[in-house]
Amino acid sequence: QTLLRESGGASVEAGGSLKLSCASSLYAGYTYCMAWFRQGPGKERFGVATLNTGGGRIDYAGSARGRFTIARDSVKDTLYLEMDNLKPEDTAMYYCAATRKSSTGTCVTTPDDYLYWGQGTQVTVSP
């Protein structure tokens, strides 16, 4: 069963924008750290942004801060990543991930700490 399903990836030109979505089927009775990771060609998977569903805390990697916005619609149970001013170095497969989190603190960005993963959506940014 796929509990997280991403969509919205596309090919865009540098300076463009995209909004990724992650539809969740996780059990609603728990709180989670939810995150967007990306993995570029030949690179390790890298945490871009995190959101704690318990307290709403949001954190960004340095490269994403100011250009990317993570948000969640609790009614639709969908996580979003809005990306503006895209650069060729943003080219990657983007993954939605989640893991249970009982506190309202910061979410980690270590891939091994996340239990649930989507299959990814490709973002390609051309110069």
PDB file of C-alpha atoms in Angstrom:
ATOM      1  CA  GLN A   1       0.000   0.000   0.000  1.00  0.00           C
ATOM      2  CA  THR A   2       1.361   3.397  -0.997  1.00  0.00           C
ATOM      3  CA  LEU A   3       0.809   5.767   1.894  1.00  0.00           C
ATOM      4  CA  LEU A   4       2.440   8.789   0.302  1.00  0.00           C
ATOM      5  CA  ARG A   5       1.985   9.748  -3.322  1.00  0.00           C
ATOM      6  CA  GLU A   6       3.768  12.703  -4.929  1.00  0.00           C
ATOM      7  CA  SER A   7       2.724  14.629  -7.995  1.00  0.00           C
ATOM      8  CA  GLY A   8       3.499  17.901  -9.721  1.00  0.00           C
ATOM      9  CA  GLY A   9       7.002  17.326 -11.029  1.00  0.00           C
ATOM     10  CA  ALA A  10       7.779  18.756 -14.460  1.00  0.00           C
ATOM     11  CA  SER A  11      10.413  20.292 -16.688  1.00  0.00           C
ATOM     12  CA  VAL A  12      10.721  24.063 -16.345  1.00  0.00           C
ATOM     13  CA  GLU A  13      13.156  26.795 -17.270  1.00  0.00           C
ATOM     14  CA  ALA A  14      15.371  28.499 -14.727  1.00  0.00           C
ATOM     15  CA  GLY A  15      13.463  31.154 -12.835  1.00  0.00           C
ATOM     16  CA  GLY A  16      10.212  29.240 -13.098  1.00  0.00           C
ATOM     17  CA  SER A  17       7.984  27.840 -10.366  1.00  0.00           C
ATOM     18  CA  LEU A  18       6.465  24.496  -9.493  1.00  0.00           C
ATOM     19  CA  LYS A  19       4.185  23.214  -6.771  1.00  0.00           C
ATOM     20  CA  LEU A  20       4.617  19.631  -5.677  1.00  0.00           C
ATOM     21  CA  SER A  21       1.908  17.731  -3.841  1.00  0.00           C
ATOM     22  CA  CYS A  22       2.052  14.694  -1.596  1.00  0.00           C
ATOM     23  CA  ALA A  23      -1.235  12.977  -0.861  1.00  0.00           C
ATOM     24  CA  SER A  24      -1.079  11.112   2.444  1.00  0.00           C
ATOM     25  CA  SER A  25      -2.937   8.040   3.644  1.00  0.00           C
ATOM     26  CA  LEU A  26      -1.156   7.886   6.982  1.00  0.00           C
ATOM     27  CA  TYR A  27      -3.127   7.152  10.116  1.00  0.00           C
ATOM     28  CA  ALA A  28      -4.596  10.454  11.218  1.00  0.00           C
ATOM     29  CA  GLY A  29      -4.426   9.645  14.911  1.00  0.00           C
ATOM     30  CA  TYR A  30      -0.667  10.219  15.096  1.00  0.00           C
ATOM     31  CA  THR A  31       1.502  13.268  14.576  1.00  0.00           C
ATOM     32  CA  TYR A  32       4.353  13.104  12.120  1.00  0.00           C
ATOM     33  CA  CYS A  33       7.422  14.769  10.837  1.00  0.00           C
ATOM     34  CA  MET A  34       6.786  15.213   7.149  1.00  0.00           C
ATOM     35  CA  ALA A  35       9.539  16.203   4.795  1.00  0.00           C
ATOM     36  CA  TRP A  36      10.542  16.814   1.236  1.00  0.00           C
ATOM     37  CA  PHE A  37      13.815  15.242   0.169  1.00  0.00           C
ATOM     38  CA  ARG A  38      15.524  15.447  -3.174  1.00  0.00           C
ATOM     39  CA  GLN A  39      18.141  13.341  -4.891  1.00  0.00           C
ATOM     40  CA  GLY A  40      20.008  14.709  -7.864  1.00  0.00           C
ATOM     41  CA  PRO A  41      21.994  12.593 -10.326  1.00  0.00           C
ATOM     42  CA  GLY A  42      24.950  11.054  -8.561  1.00  0.00           C
ATOM     43  CA  LYS A  43      24.080  12.738  -5.271  1.00  0.00           C
ATOM     44  CA  GLU A  44      22.832  11.588  -1.898  1.00  0.00           C
ATOM     45  CA  ARG A  45      19.261  12.110  -0.822  1.00  0.00           C
ATOM     46  CA  PHE A  46      19.002  15.516   0.827  1.00  0.00           C
ATOM     47  CA  GLY A  47      16.358  16.989   3.110  1.00  0.00           C
ATOM     48  CA  VAL A  48      14.924  20.203   1.672  1.00  0.00           C
ATOM     49  CA  ALA A  49      12.161  21.110   4.114  1.00  0.00           C
ATOM     50  CA  THR A  50      10.357  19.603   7.090  1.00  0.00           C
ATOM     51  CA  LEU A  51       7.046  20.153   8.819  1.00  0.00           C
ATOM     52  CA  ASN A  52       5.924  18.809  12.196  1.00  0.00           C
ATOM     53  CA  THR A  53       2.201  18.091  12.004  1.00  0.00           C
ATOM     54  CA  GLY A  54       1.951  18.219  15.784  1.00  0.00           C
ATOM     55  CA  GLY A  55       3.016  21.807  16.322  1.00  0.00           C
ATOM     56  CA  GLY A  56       3.379  23.088  12.786  1.00  0.00           C
ATOM     57  CA  ARG A  57       7.094  23.786  13.105  1.00  0.00           C
ATOM     58  CA  ILE A  58       8.735  24.282   9.717  1.00  0.00           C
ATOM     59  CA  ASP A  59      12.410  24.179   8.851  1.00  0.00           C
ATOM     60  CA  TYR A  60      14.317  24.587   5.604  1.00  0.00           C
ATOM     61  CA  ALA A  61      17.711  23.631   4.301  1.00  0.00           C
ATOM     62  CA  GLY A  62      19.832  26.634   3.471  1.00  0.00           C
ATOM     63  CA  SER A  63      19.505  26.148  -0.271  1.00  0.00           C
ATOM     64  CA  ALA A  64      15.705  26.150  -0.024  1.00  0.00           C
ATOM     65  CA  ARG A  65      15.192  29.009   2.376  1.00  0.00           C
ATOM     66  CA  GLY A  66      13.563  31.982   0.700  1.00  0.00           C
ATOM     67  CA  ARG A  67      12.676  30.089  -2.491  1.00  0.00           C
ATOM     68  CA  PHE A  68      10.752  27.033  -1.289  1.00  0.00           C
ATOM     69  CA  THR A  69       7.655  26.883   0.902  1.00  0.00           C
ATOM     70  CA  ILE A  70       6.416  23.736   2.622  1.00  0.00           C
ATOM     71  CA  ALA A  71       2.803  23.642   3.708  1.00  0.00           C
ATOM     72  CA  ARG A  72       0.104  21.156   4.617  1.00  0.00           C
ATOM     73  CA  ASP A  73      -3.640  21.054   4.109  1.00  0.00           C
ATOM     74  CA  SER A  74      -4.892  18.989   7.035  1.00  0.00           C
ATOM     75  CA  VAL A  75      -8.360  18.635   5.552  1.00  0.00           C
ATOM     76  CA  LYS A  76      -7.044  17.202   2.304  1.00  0.00           C
ATOM     77  CA  ASP A  77      -4.197  15.464   4.174  1.00  0.00           C
ATOM     78  CA  THR A  78      -1.806  16.739   1.549  1.00  0.00           C
ATOM     79  CA  LEU A  79       1.700  18.128   1.892  1.00  0.00           C
ATOM     80  CA  TYR A  80       2.949  20.720  -0.569  1.00  0.00           C
ATOM     81  CA  LEU A  81       6.257  22.146  -1.676  1.00  0.00           C
ATOM     82  CA  GLU A  82       6.030  25.374  -3.587  1.00  0.00           C
ATOM     83  CA  MET A  83       9.267  26.175  -5.388  1.00  0.00           C
ATOM     84  CA  ASP A  84      10.028  29.566  -6.873  1.00  0.00           C
ATOM     85  CA  ASN A  85      13.002  30.952  -8.775  1.00  0.00           C
ATOM     86  CA  LEU A  86      14.084  27.448  -9.703  1.00  0.00           C
ATOM     87  CA  LYS A  87      17.693  26.859 -10.652  1.00  0.00           C
ATOM     88  CA  PRO A  88      19.321  24.083 -12.707  1.00  0.00           C
ATOM     89  CA  GLU A  89      20.881  22.740  -9.500  1.00  0.00           C
ATOM     90  CA  ASP A  90      17.357  22.079  -8.197  1.00  0.00           C
ATOM     91  CA  THR A  91      17.053  19.310 -10.790  1.00  0.00           C
ATOM     92  CA  ALA A  92      16.343  16.113  -8.860  1.00  0.00           C
ATOM     93  CA  MET A  93      13.837  13.467  -7.968  1.00  0.00           C
ATOM     94  CA  TYR A  94      11.761  14.899  -5.145  1.00  0.00           C
ATOM     95  CA  TYR A  95      10.423  12.594  -2.460  1.00  0.00           C
ATOM     96  CA  CYS A  96       7.825  13.050   0.228  1.00  0.00           C
ATOM     97  CA  ALA A  97       8.609  11.257   3.509  1.00  0.00           C
ATOM     98  CA  ALA A  98       7.083  10.896   6.935  1.00  0.00           C
ATOM     99  CA  THR A  99       7.774   9.375  10.309  1.00  0.00           C
ATOM    100  CA  ARG A 100       5.948   9.446  13.636  1.00  0.00           C
ATOM    101  CA  LYS A 101       6.881  12.312  15.923  1.00  0.00           C
ATOM    102  CA  SER A 102       5.434  12.581  19.399  1.00  0.00           C
ATOM    103  CA  SER A 103       6.791  16.030  20.199  1.00  0.00           C
ATOM    104  CA  THR A 104       6.431  19.439  18.588  1.00  0.00           C
ATOM    105  CA  GLY A 105      10.147  20.023  18.083  1.00  0.00           C
ATOM    106  CA  THR A 106      12.417  20.132  15.089  1.00  0.00           C
ATOM    107  CA  CYS A 107      12.229  17.325  12.564  1.00  0.00           C
ATOM    108  CA  VAL A 108      15.453  15.681  11.494  1.00  0.00           C
ATOM    109  CA  THR A 109      16.526  15.509   7.880  1.00  0.00           C
ATOM    110  CA  THR A 110      18.313  12.163   7.938  1.00  0.00           C
ATOM    111  CA  PRO A 111      16.687   9.878   5.358  1.00  0.00           C
ATOM    112  CA  ASP A 112      17.208   6.784   7.517  1.00  0.00           C
ATOM    113  CA  ASP A 113      15.006   8.338  10.206  1.00  0.00           C
ATOM    114  CA  TYR A 114      11.965   8.379   7.928  1.00  0.00           C
ATOM    115  CA  LEU A 115       9.799   5.286   7.762  1.00  0.00           C
ATOM    116  CA  TYR A 116       7.331   6.194   5.021  1.00  0.00           C
ATOM    117  CA  TRP A 117       8.295   7.285   1.515  1.00  0.00           C
ATOM    118  CA  GLY A 118       6.602   8.137  -1.711  1.00  0.00           C
ATOM    119  CA  GLN A 119       7.924   7.011  -5.073  1.00  0.00           C
ATOM    120  CA  GLY A 120       9.115  10.456  -6.097  1.00  0.00           C
ATOM    121  CA  THR A 121       8.354  13.048  -8.731  1.00  0.00           C
ATOM    122  CA  GLN A 122      10.961  14.370 -11.167  1.00  0.00           C
ATOM    123  CA  VAL A 123      11.815  18.049 -11.368  1.00  0.00           C
ATOM    124  CA  THR A 124      14.068  19.173 -14.205  1.00  0.00           C
ATOM    125  CA  VAL A 125      15.218  22.777 -14.492  1.00  0.00           C
ATOM    126  CA  SER A 126      16.879  23.849 -17.713  1.00  0.00           C
ATOM    127  CA  PRO A 127      19.215  26.873 -17.946  1.00  0.00           C
TER     128      PRO A 127
END
